[in-house]
PDB file of C-alpha atoms and ligand atoms in Angstrom:
ATOM      1  CA  MET A   1      -9.935  17.538 -10.240  1.00 45.00           C
ATOM      2  CA  VAL A   2      -6.913  18.870  -8.303  1.00 46.00           C
ATOM      3  CA  GLU A   3      -4.454  20.945 -10.292  1.00 46.00           C
ATOM      4  CA  LYS A   4      -1.363  19.113 -10.984  1.00 42.00           C
ATOM      5  CA  THR A   5       1.878  20.778  -9.668  1.00 48.00           C
ATOM      6  CA  LYS A   6       5.352  19.996 -11.027  1.00 73.00           C
ATOM      7  CA  SER A   7       5.522  16.732  -9.219  1.00 86.00           C
ATOM      8  CA  ASN A   8       3.029  14.893  -7.033  1.00 91.00           C
ATOM      9  CA  ASN A   9       4.989  11.793  -5.811  1.00 96.00           C
ATOM     10  CA  PHE A  10       3.552  10.132  -2.616  1.00 96.00           C
ATOM     11  CA  ILE A  11       3.937   7.220  -0.319  1.00 97.00           C
ATOM     12  CA  LEU A  12       1.544   5.680   2.033  1.00 98.00           C
ATOM     13  CA  LEU A  13       2.357   4.225   5.188  1.00 98.00           C
ATOM     14  CA  GLY A  14       0.275   2.531   7.831  1.00 97.00           C
ATOM     15  CA  PRO A  15      -0.388  -0.751   9.692  1.00 96.00           C
ATOM     16  CA  PRO A  16      -2.259  -3.641   7.932  1.00 95.00           C
ATOM     17  CA  GLY A  17      -5.882  -2.896   7.240  1.00 95.00           C
ATOM     18  CA  ALA A  18      -5.138   0.908   7.723  1.00 96.00           C
ATOM     19  CA  GLY A  19      -6.774   1.654   4.550  1.00 96.00           C
ATOM     20  CA  LYS A  20      -3.821   2.227   2.380  1.00 96.00           C
ATOM     21  CA  GLY A  21      -5.100   0.459  -0.515  1.00 93.00           C
ATOM     22  CA  THR A  22      -8.576   2.051  -0.244  1.00 93.00           C
ATOM     23  CA  GLN A  23      -7.130   5.487  -0.092  1.00 95.00           C
ATOM     24  CA  ALA A  24      -4.611   4.605  -2.817  1.00 94.00           C
ATOM     25  CA  GLN A  25      -7.541   4.190  -5.200  1.00 90.00           C
ATOM     26  CA  VAL A  26      -8.973   7.685  -4.512  1.00 92.00           C
ATOM     27  CA  LEU A  27      -5.427   9.475  -4.359  1.00 94.00           C
ATOM     28  CA  SER A  28      -4.458   7.805  -7.719  1.00 93.00           C
ATOM     29  CA  LYS A  29      -7.600   8.982  -9.305  1.00 91.00           C
ATOM     30  CA  THR A  30      -7.672  12.424  -8.025  1.00 93.00           C
ATOM     31  CA  PHE A  31      -4.015  13.306  -8.745  1.00 92.00           C
ATOM     32  CA  GLU A  32      -3.594  10.959 -11.853  1.00 93.00           C
ATOM     33  CA  LEU A  33      -1.103   8.995 -10.091  1.00 95.00           C
ATOM     34  CA  GLU A  34       0.530   5.798 -11.204  1.00 96.00           C
ATOM     35  CA  LYS A  35      -0.160   3.480  -8.205  1.00 94.00           C
ATOM     36  CA  ILE A  36       2.672   1.043  -7.319  1.00 96.00           C
ATOM     37  CA  ASP A  37       1.054  -1.462  -4.896  1.00 94.00           C
ATOM     38  CA  THR A  38       3.937  -3.481  -3.532  1.00 95.00           C
ATOM     39  CA  GLY A  39       1.758  -6.208  -1.990  1.00 93.00           C
ATOM     40  CA  SER A  40      -0.056  -6.800  -5.219  1.00 92.00           C
ATOM     41  CA  LEU A  41       3.168  -7.078  -7.161  1.00 94.00           C
ATOM     42  CA  ILE A  42       4.313  -9.557  -4.764  1.00 95.00           C
ATOM     43  CA  ARG A  43       1.122 -11.581  -4.713  1.00 93.00           C
ATOM     44  CA  GLN A  44       1.191 -11.673  -8.550  1.00 92.00           C
ATOM     45  CA  ALA A  45       4.797 -12.806  -8.664  1.00 94.00           C
ATOM     46  CA  ILE A  46       3.789 -15.560  -6.012  1.00 94.00           C
ATOM     47  CA  LYS A  47       0.860 -16.688  -8.410  1.00 93.00           C
ATOM     48  CA  ASP A  48       3.087 -16.717 -11.485  1.00 95.00           C
ATOM     49  CA  GLU A  49       5.690 -18.548  -9.670  1.00 96.00           C
ATOM     50  CA  THR A  50       8.395 -16.183 -10.622  1.00 94.00           C
ATOM     51  CA  PRO A  51      11.913 -16.564  -8.840  1.00 92.00           C
ATOM     52  CA  LEU A  52      10.735 -13.439  -6.662  1.00 92.00           C
ATOM     53  CA  GLY A  53       7.440 -15.113  -5.905  1.00 95.00           C
ATOM     54  CA  LEU A  54       8.864 -18.522  -4.950  1.00 95.00           C
ATOM     55  CA  GLU A  55      11.151 -16.607  -2.611  1.00 94.00           C
ATOM     56  CA  ALA A  56       8.525 -14.351  -1.232  1.00 95.00           C
ATOM     57  CA  LYS A  57       5.975 -16.914  -0.602  1.00 95.00           C
ATOM     58  CA  LYS A  58       7.277 -18.299   2.845  1.00 93.00           C
ATOM     59  CA  PHE A  59       7.726 -14.751   4.159  1.00 95.00           C
ATOM     60  CA  VAL A  60       4.105 -13.418   3.157  1.00 95.00           C
ATOM     61  CA  ALA A  61       2.721 -16.630   4.778  1.00 94.00           C
ATOM     62  CA  GLN A  62       4.280 -15.838   8.087  1.00 94.00           C
ATOM     63  CA  GLY A  63       3.501 -12.100   8.104  1.00 94.00           C
ATOM     64  CA  LYS A  64       7.082 -11.082   7.601  1.00 95.00           C
ATOM     65  CA  LEU A  65       8.802  -8.706   5.246  1.00 96.00           C
ATOM     66  CA  VAL A  66      10.127 -10.174   1.929  1.00 96.00           C
ATOM     67  CA  THR A  67      13.930  -9.795   1.427  1.00 95.00           C
ATOM     68  CA  ASP A  68      14.781  -6.174   0.932  1.00 96.00           C
ATOM     69  CA  GLU A  69      17.155  -6.780  -2.080  1.00 94.00           C
ATOM     70  CA  LEU A  70      14.324  -8.423  -4.069  1.00 92.00           C
ATOM     71  CA  VAL A  71      11.636  -5.720  -3.289  1.00 96.00           C
ATOM     72  CA  ILE A  72      13.948  -2.782  -3.766  1.00 97.00           C
ATOM     73  CA  ASN A  73      14.787  -4.039  -7.321  1.00 94.00           C
ATOM     74  CA  LEU A  74      11.169  -4.574  -8.142  1.00 94.00           C
ATOM     75  CA  ILE A  75       9.960  -1.089  -6.983  1.00 96.00           C
ATOM     76  CA  ILE A  76      13.030   0.737  -8.569  1.00 95.00           C
ATOM     77  CA  GLU A  77      12.138  -0.913 -11.737  1.00 94.00           C
ATOM     78  CA  GLU A  78       8.570   0.364 -11.452  1.00 95.00           C
ATOM     79  CA  ILE A  79       9.567   3.937 -10.446  1.00 96.00           C
ATOM     80  CA  GLU A  80      11.994   3.836 -13.567  1.00 94.00           C
ATOM     81  CA  ARG A  81       9.123   2.936 -15.862  1.00 94.00           C
ATOM     82  CA  VAL A  82       6.695   5.457 -14.394  1.00 95.00           C
ATOM     83  CA  SER A  83       9.327   8.392 -14.699  1.00 91.00           C
ATOM     84  CA  LYS A  84      10.091   7.384 -18.251  1.00 92.00           C
ATOM     85  CA  GLU A  85       6.301   7.725 -18.941  1.00 93.00           C
ATOM     86  CA  ASN A  86       6.637  11.202 -17.275  1.00 92.00           C
ATOM     87  CA  LYS A  87       4.007  10.292 -14.751  1.00 95.00           C
ATOM     88  CA  ASN A  88       3.767  10.626 -10.894  1.00 96.00           C
ATOM     89  CA  PHE A  89       3.722   7.734  -8.583  1.00 97.00           C
ATOM     90  CA  LEU A  90       2.047   6.661  -5.329  1.00 97.00           C
ATOM     91  CA  LEU A  91       3.882   3.908  -3.474  1.00 98.00           C
ATOM     92  CA  ASP A  92       1.632   1.632  -1.364  1.00 97.00           C
ATOM     93  CA  GLY A  93       3.517  -0.491   0.922  1.00 94.00           C
ATOM     94  CA  PHE A  94       7.173   0.493   0.167  1.00 97.00           C
ATOM     95  CA  PRO A  95       9.338   1.550   1.985  1.00 98.00           C
ATOM     96  CA  ARG A  96       8.728  -0.730   4.849  1.00 98.00           C
ATOM     97  CA  ASN A  97      11.845  -0.375   6.781  1.00 98.00           C
ATOM     98  CA  LEU A  98      14.982   1.964   6.936  1.00 98.00           C
ATOM     99  CA  ILE A  99      16.902  -0.084   4.425  1.00 98.00           C
ATOM    100  CA  GLN A 100      14.136   0.232   1.806  1.00 98.00           C
ATOM    101  CA  ALA A 101      13.654   4.018   2.727  1.00 98.00           C
ATOM    102  CA  ASN A 102      17.377   4.829   2.284  1.00 98.00           C
ATOM    103  CA  ALA A 103      17.460   2.774  -1.029  1.00 98.00           C
ATOM    104  CA  LEU A 104      14.538   4.695  -2.282  1.00 97.00           C
ATOM    105  CA  ASP A 105      16.037   8.070  -1.303  1.00 97.00           C
ATOM    106  CA  LYS A 106      19.242   7.175  -3.241  1.00 97.00           C
ATOM    107  CA  ALA A 107      17.238   5.879  -6.355  1.00 96.00           C
ATOM    108  CA  LEU A 108      15.225   9.043  -6.412  1.00 96.00           C
ATOM    109  CA  GLN A 109      18.315  11.443  -5.999  1.00 95.00           C
ATOM    110  CA  GLU A 110      20.108   9.659  -8.771  1.00 94.00           C
ATOM    111  CA  ARG A 111      17.120  10.333 -11.077  1.00 92.00           C
ATOM    112  CA  ASN A 112      16.289  13.726  -9.836  1.00 93.00           C
ATOM    113  CA  ILE A 113      12.883  12.811  -8.626  1.00 94.00           C
ATOM    114  CA  GLU A 114      11.339  14.641  -5.683  1.00 95.00           C
ATOM    115  CA  LEU A 115       9.217  12.863  -3.018  1.00 96.00           C
ATOM    116  CA  ASN A 116       6.487  15.224  -2.039  1.00 95.00           C
ATOM    117  CA  GLN A 117       4.590  13.602   0.863  1.00 96.00           C
ATOM    118  CA  ALA A 118       4.598  10.646   3.035  1.00 98.00           C
ATOM    119  CA  ILE A 119       1.087  10.131   4.378  1.00 98.00           C
ATOM    120  CA  SER A 120       0.811   7.835   7.384  1.00 98.00           C
ATOM    121  CA  ILE A 121      -2.659   6.299   8.144  1.00 98.00           C
ATOM    122  CA  LYS A 122      -3.130   5.623  11.818  1.00 97.00           C
ATOM    123  CA  LEU A 123      -5.525   3.014  12.950  1.00 96.00           C
ATOM    124  CA  ASP A 124      -6.549   1.713  16.376  1.00 94.00           C
ATOM    125  CA  PRO A 125      -4.997  -1.778  16.652  1.00 91.00           C
ATOM    126  CA  ASN A 126      -8.271  -3.267  17.985  1.00 92.00           C
ATOM    127  CA  LYS A 127      -9.837  -2.598  14.550  1.00 93.00           C
ATOM    128  CA  LEU A 128      -7.258  -4.609  12.593  1.00 91.00           C
ATOM    129  CA  VAL A 129      -8.885  -8.042  12.815  1.00 92.00           C
ATOM    130  CA  GLU A 130     -12.343  -6.936  11.472  1.00 94.00           C
ATOM    131  CA  ARG A 131     -10.881  -4.758   8.882  1.00 95.00           C
ATOM    132  CA  ILE A 132      -8.531  -7.527   7.536  1.00 95.00           C
ATOM    133  CA  THR A 133     -10.854 -10.586   7.889  1.00 94.00           C
ATOM    134  CA  GLY A 134     -13.697  -8.802   6.231  1.00 95.00           C
ATOM    135  CA  ARG A 135     -11.803  -7.670   3.230  1.00 96.00           C
ATOM    136  CA  ARG A 136     -12.469  -8.926  -0.128  1.00 96.00           C
ATOM    137  CA  ILE A 137     -10.744  -7.851  -3.525  1.00 94.00           C
ATOM    138  CA  CYS A 138     -11.677  -7.896  -7.227  1.00 95.00           C
ATOM    139  CA  THR A 139     -10.021 -10.723  -9.079  1.00 93.00           C
ATOM    140  CA  ASN A 140      -9.606  -8.484 -12.038  1.00 93.00           C
ATOM    141  CA  LYS A 141      -5.871  -7.024 -11.954  1.00 85.00           C
ATOM    142  CA  SER A 142      -6.842  -3.963 -13.841  1.00 87.00           C
ATOM    143  CA  CYS A 143      -9.701  -3.217 -11.411  1.00 89.00           C
ATOM    144  CA  GLY A 144      -8.397  -4.425  -8.111  1.00 86.00           C
ATOM    145  CA  ALA A 145     -11.551  -2.700  -6.212  1.00 90.00           C
ATOM    146  CA  VAL A 146     -11.296  -3.298  -2.452  1.00 92.00           C
ATOM    147  CA  TYR A 147     -14.563  -4.303  -0.394  1.00 95.00           C
ATOM    148  CA  HIS A 148     -15.410  -5.045   3.268  1.00 95.00           C
ATOM    149  CA  LEU A 149     -18.341  -7.410   3.972  1.00 96.00           C
ATOM    150  CA  GLN A 150     -19.563  -5.009   6.579  1.00 95.00           C
ATOM    151  CA  PHE A 151     -18.112  -1.557   5.854  1.00 93.00           C
ATOM    152  CA  SER A 152     -18.381  -1.463   2.217  1.00 93.00           C
ATOM    153  CA  PRO A 153     -20.054  -4.559   0.975  1.00 96.00           C
ATOM    154  CA  PRO A 154     -20.568  -5.180  -2.826  1.00 97.00           C
ATOM    155  CA  LYS A 155     -24.208  -4.766  -4.121  1.00 98.00           C
ATOM    156  CA  GLU A 156     -24.120  -8.496  -5.097  1.00 97.00           C
ATOM    157  CA  ASN A 157     -22.370 -11.023  -2.779  1.00 96.00           C
ATOM    158  CA  GLY A 158     -18.962 -12.016  -4.176  1.00 97.00           C
ATOM    159  CA  ILE A 159     -19.186  -9.838  -7.164  1.00 98.00           C
ATOM    160  CA  CYS A 160     -17.371  -6.570  -8.027  1.00 98.00           C
ATOM    161  CA  ASP A 161     -19.806  -3.618  -8.428  1.00 97.00           C
ATOM    162  CA  LEU A 162     -17.357  -1.959 -11.052  1.00 96.00           C
ATOM    163  CA  CYS A 163     -16.454  -4.604 -13.329  1.00 97.00           C
ATOM    164  CA  GLY A 164     -18.501  -7.769 -12.468  1.00 97.00           C
ATOM    165  CA  SER A 165     -15.529  -9.966 -11.786  1.00 97.00           C
ATOM    166  CA  LEU A 166     -15.408 -12.484  -8.794  1.00 98.00           C
ATOM    167  CA  LEU A 167     -14.214 -11.204  -5.532  1.00 97.00           C
ATOM    168  CA  PHE A 168     -11.484 -13.219  -3.458  1.00 95.00           C
ATOM    169  CA  GLN A 169      -9.998 -13.248   0.189  1.00 95.00           C
ATOM    170  CA  ARG A 170      -6.272 -12.838   0.470  1.00 93.00           C
ATOM    171  CA  GLU A 171      -4.216 -15.938   1.768  1.00 89.00           C
ATOM    172  CA  ASP A 172      -2.520 -13.649   4.415  1.00 91.00           C
ATOM    173  CA  ASP A 173      -5.886 -12.239   5.554  1.00 93.00           C
ATOM    174  CA  LYS A 174      -6.412 -14.947   8.173  1.00 89.00           C
ATOM    175  CA  GLU A 175      -6.986 -13.974  12.010  1.00 90.00           C
ATOM    176  CA  GLU A 176      -4.019 -15.841  13.213  1.00 90.00           C
ATOM    177  CA  LEU A 177      -1.603 -13.837  10.824  1.00 92.00           C
ATOM    178  CA  VAL A 178      -2.928 -10.409  11.883  1.00 91.00           C
ATOM    179  CA  GLN A 179      -0.864 -10.255  15.067  1.00 91.00           C
ATOM    180  CA  SER A 180       2.235 -11.223  13.226  1.00 93.00           C
ATOM    181  CA  ARG A 181       1.694  -8.764  10.559  1.00 94.00           C
ATOM    182  CA  LEU A 182       1.207  -5.863  13.104  1.00 94.00           C
ATOM    183  CA  ASN A 183       4.402  -6.974  14.978  1.00 94.00           C
ATOM    184  CA  THR A 184       6.446  -6.611  11.684  1.00 95.00           C
ATOM    185  CA  TYR A 185       4.767  -3.313  11.075  1.00 96.00           C
ATOM    186  CA  LEU A 186       5.661  -1.968  14.640  1.00 96.00           C
ATOM    187  CA  SER A 187       9.351  -3.201  14.707  1.00 97.00           C
ATOM    188  CA  GLU A 188       9.976  -2.498  10.991  1.00 97.00           C
ATOM    189  CA  THR A 189       7.900   0.119   9.431  1.00 97.00           C
ATOM    190  CA  ALA A 190       6.758   2.393  12.257  1.00 97.00           C
ATOM    191  CA  PRO A 191      10.238   3.838  12.589  1.00 97.00           C
ATOM    192  CA  LEU A 192       9.725   5.296   9.048  1.00 98.00           C
ATOM    193  CA  ILE A 193       7.183   7.833  10.664  1.00 98.00           C
ATOM    194  CA  ASP A 194      10.231   9.719  12.275  1.00 98.00           C
ATOM    195  CA  PHE A 195      12.189   9.230   9.300  1.00 98.00           C
ATOM    196  CA  TYR A 196      10.013  11.327   7.044  1.00 98.00           C
ATOM    197  CA  LYS A 197       8.973  13.582   9.891  1.00 98.00           C
ATOM    198  CA  ASN A 198      12.595  14.542  10.149  1.00 98.00           C
ATOM    199  CA  LYS A 199      12.495  15.251   6.255  1.00 97.00           C
ATOM    200  CA  GLY A 200       9.615  17.580   6.851  1.00 97.00           C
ATOM    201  CA  ILE A 201       7.396  15.570   4.422  1.00 97.00           C
ATOM    202  CA  LEU A 202       5.091  13.619   6.890  1.00 98.00           C
ATOM    203  CA  ARG A 203       1.433  13.963   6.885  1.00 97.00           C
ATOM    204  CA  GLU A 204      -0.451  11.937   9.659  1.00 97.00           C
ATOM    205  CA  VAL A 205      -4.150  11.089   9.151  1.00 97.00           C
ATOM    206  CA  ASP A 206      -6.844   9.410  11.363  1.00 97.00           C
ATOM    207  CA  GLY A 207      -7.764   6.052   9.551  1.00 97.00           C
ATOM    208  CA  ASN A 208     -10.361   5.236  12.183  1.00 97.00           C
ATOM    209  CA  LYS A 209     -13.068   7.344  10.390  1.00 96.00           C
ATOM    210  CA  LYS A 210     -15.246   6.305   7.444  1.00 94.00           C
ATOM    211  CA  PRO A 211     -13.288   5.850   4.282  1.00 94.00           C
ATOM    212  CA  GLU A 212     -14.852   8.968   2.662  1.00 95.00           C
ATOM    213  CA  GLU A 213     -13.692  11.019   5.649  1.00 97.00           C
ATOM    214  CA  VAL A 214     -10.247   9.750   5.585  1.00 97.00           C
ATOM    215  CA  SER A 215     -10.117  10.616   1.840  1.00 96.00           C
ATOM    216  CA  LYS A 216     -11.324  14.261   2.703  1.00 96.00           C
ATOM    217  CA  GLU A 217      -8.622  14.564   5.525  1.00 96.00           C
ATOM    218  CA  ILE A 218      -5.908  13.431   2.996  1.00 94.00           C
ATOM    219  CA  LEU A 219      -7.185  15.685   0.210  1.00 91.00           C
ATOM    220  CA  SER A 220      -7.520  18.739   2.378  1.00 87.00           C
TER     221      SER A 220
HETATM  222  P1  AP5 B   1       0.423  -5.456   1.677  1.00 50.12           P
HETATM  223  O1  AP5 B   1      -0.354  -6.040   0.465  1.00 50.12           O
HETATM  224  O2  AP5 B   1       1.088  -4.243   1.599  1.00 50.12           O
HETATM  225  O3  AP5 B   1      -0.421  -5.615   3.092  1.00 50.12           O
HETATM  226  P2  AP5 B   1      -0.505  -4.670   4.306  1.00 50.12           P
HETATM  227  O4  AP5 B   1       0.402  -3.608   4.311  1.00 50.12           O
HETATM  228  O5  AP5 B   1      -0.521  -5.713   5.409  1.00 50.12           O
HETATM  229  O6  AP5 B   1      -1.794  -3.735   4.070  1.00 50.12           O
HETATM  230  P3  AP5 B   1      -3.115  -4.343   3.781  1.00 50.12           P
HETATM  231  O7  AP5 B   1      -3.232  -4.350   2.314  1.00 50.12           O
HETATM  232  O8  AP5 B   1      -3.579  -5.482   4.638  1.00 50.12           O
HETATM  233  O9  AP5 B   1      -3.952  -3.106   4.169  1.00 50.12           O
HETATM  234  P4  AP5 B   1      -4.391  -1.769   3.677  1.00 50.12           P
HETATM  235  O10 AP5 B   1      -3.877  -0.662   4.590  1.00 50.12           O
HETATM  236  O11 AP5 B   1      -4.077  -1.566   2.265  1.00 50.12           O
HETATM  237  O12 AP5 B   1      -5.964  -1.828   3.887  1.00 50.12           O
HETATM  238  P5  AP5 B   1      -7.183  -1.835   2.894  1.00 50.12           P
HETATM  239  O13 AP5 B   1      -7.406  -0.377   2.314  1.00 50.12           O
HETATM  240  O14 AP5 B   1      -7.168  -2.956   1.955  1.00 50.12           O
HETATM  241  O15 AP5 B   1       1.630  -6.599   2.083  1.00 50.12           O
HETATM  242  C1  AP5 B   1       1.368  -7.975   2.148  1.00 50.12           C
HETATM  243  C2  AP5 B   1       2.574  -8.669   2.461  1.00 50.12           C
HETATM  244  O16 AP5 B   1       3.564  -8.403   1.295  1.00 50.12           O
HETATM  245  C3  AP5 B   1       3.315  -8.244   3.582  1.00 50.12           C
HETATM  246  O17 AP5 B   1       2.888  -8.878   4.762  1.00 50.12           O
HETATM  247  C4  AP5 B   1       4.801  -8.589   3.245  1.00 50.12           C
HETATM  248  O18 AP5 B   1       4.858 -10.081   3.465  1.00 50.12           O
HETATM  249  C5  AP5 B   1       4.964  -8.293   1.738  1.00 50.12           C
HETATM  250  N1  AP5 B   1       5.381  -7.081   1.483  1.00 50.12           N
HETATM  251  C6  AP5 B   1       4.654  -5.984   0.888  1.00 50.12           C
HETATM  252  N2  AP5 B   1       5.344  -5.037   0.893  1.00 50.12           N
HETATM  253  C7  AP5 B   1       6.693  -5.272   1.273  1.00 50.12           C
HETATM  254  C8  AP5 B   1       7.876  -4.508   1.236  1.00 50.12           C
HETATM  255  N3  AP5 B   1       7.972  -3.239   0.816  1.00 50.12           N
HETATM  256  N4  AP5 B   1       8.940  -5.203   1.853  1.00 50.12           N
HETATM  257  C9  AP5 B   1       8.783  -6.444   2.134  1.00 50.12           C
HETATM  258  N5  AP5 B   1       7.740  -7.248   2.057  1.00 50.12           N
HETATM  259  C10 AP5 B   1       6.658  -6.562   1.615  1.00 50.12           C
HETATM  260  O19 AP5 B   1      -8.364  -1.883   3.989  1.00 50.12           O
HETATM  261  C11 AP5 B   1      -8.662  -3.060   4.658  1.00 50.12           C
HETATM  262  C12 AP5 B   1     -10.082  -3.313   4.710  1.00 50.12           C
HETATM  263  O20 AP5 B   1     -10.666  -2.487   5.513  1.00 50.12           O
HETATM  264  C13 AP5 B   1     -10.907  -3.373   3.507  1.00 50.12           C
HETATM  265  O21 AP5 B   1     -11.724  -4.394   3.357  1.00 50.12           O
HETATM  266  C14 AP5 B   1     -11.508  -2.003   3.345  1.00 50.12           C
HETATM  267  O22 AP5 B   1     -12.780  -2.046   2.377  1.00 50.12           O
HETATM  268  C15 AP5 B   1     -11.817  -1.618   4.792  1.00 50.12           C
HETATM  269  N6  AP5 B   1     -11.598  -0.172   5.125  1.00 50.12           N
HETATM  270  C16 AP5 B   1     -10.655   0.583   4.505  1.00 50.12           C
HETATM  271  N7  AP5 B   1     -10.623   1.764   5.130  1.00 50.12           N
HETATM  272  C17 AP5 B   1     -11.739   1.816   5.933  1.00 50.12           C
HETATM  273  C18 AP5 B   1     -12.398   2.784   6.762  1.00 50.12           C
HETATM  274  N8  AP5 B   1     -11.897   4.003   6.931  1.00 50.12           N
HETATM  275  N9  AP5 B   1     -13.463   2.309   7.548  1.00 50.12           N
HETATM  276  C19 AP5 B   1     -13.870   1.119   7.434  1.00 50.12           C
HETATM  277  N10 AP5 B   1     -13.455   0.022   6.637  1.00 50.12           N
HETATM  278  C20 AP5 B   1     -12.335   0.423   5.812  1.00 50.12           C
END
């Protein structure tokens, strides 16, 4: 177990399929972090047909970002909840553009919370399609384990190794949406790499290696 310092608050950046969700599982366990996974929160809102979900649905279906205001409020509420419980957080999928990054800065400053590191996972764009189309996820919300048909298959087809629930494929994990999601990443999210580099808290890791090797690089 890694020793807990005063604060251990992280964000994960990277293109679709880079392995953010996979590494978030490892990091959150190792550092006892509360994982705030924006994509899952949005997908749950779509499923529950909340006002946010109804608005978000069309953007997710096109591989575009959901309206900033909706996402910012959602995530700041989550950070508020986590900080009241005196826990550290790991943001997976937020911020995703400069507007969100500035809103996060402001919200953290107002609450006297430090952001310790932004971890950017790099991935060869040629690997995106196989990573995304092969992904399967546990339907059990409190488990959420991520598998890959080829790279990390479950022991039993379609069943989660950890909790025995069924696995599912995300609606937006279609080959024809991958390019649009990548374009959104390149135009909106990639500029955050310089944003966090300028703050001196960026850490870049190579996401092309095996999951355990990527974890090792992050934890080192
Ligand atoms: P989100 O759910 O955040 O999706 P994403 O950023 O596109 O990222 P992914 O979840 O696809 O990939 P990942 O990096 O987590 O990869 P994973 O670990 O699963 O967002 C979805 C949508 O919600 C967005 O398009 C947008 O519409 C909306 N949204 C979300 N946040 C928003 C925001 N802040 N503002 C506005 N809109 C927002 O790995 C992928 C697969 O590869 C898995 O099968 C895994 O097993 C496998 N794998 C992982 N690592 C390795 C490895 N090293 N080697 C081999 N296989 C690996």
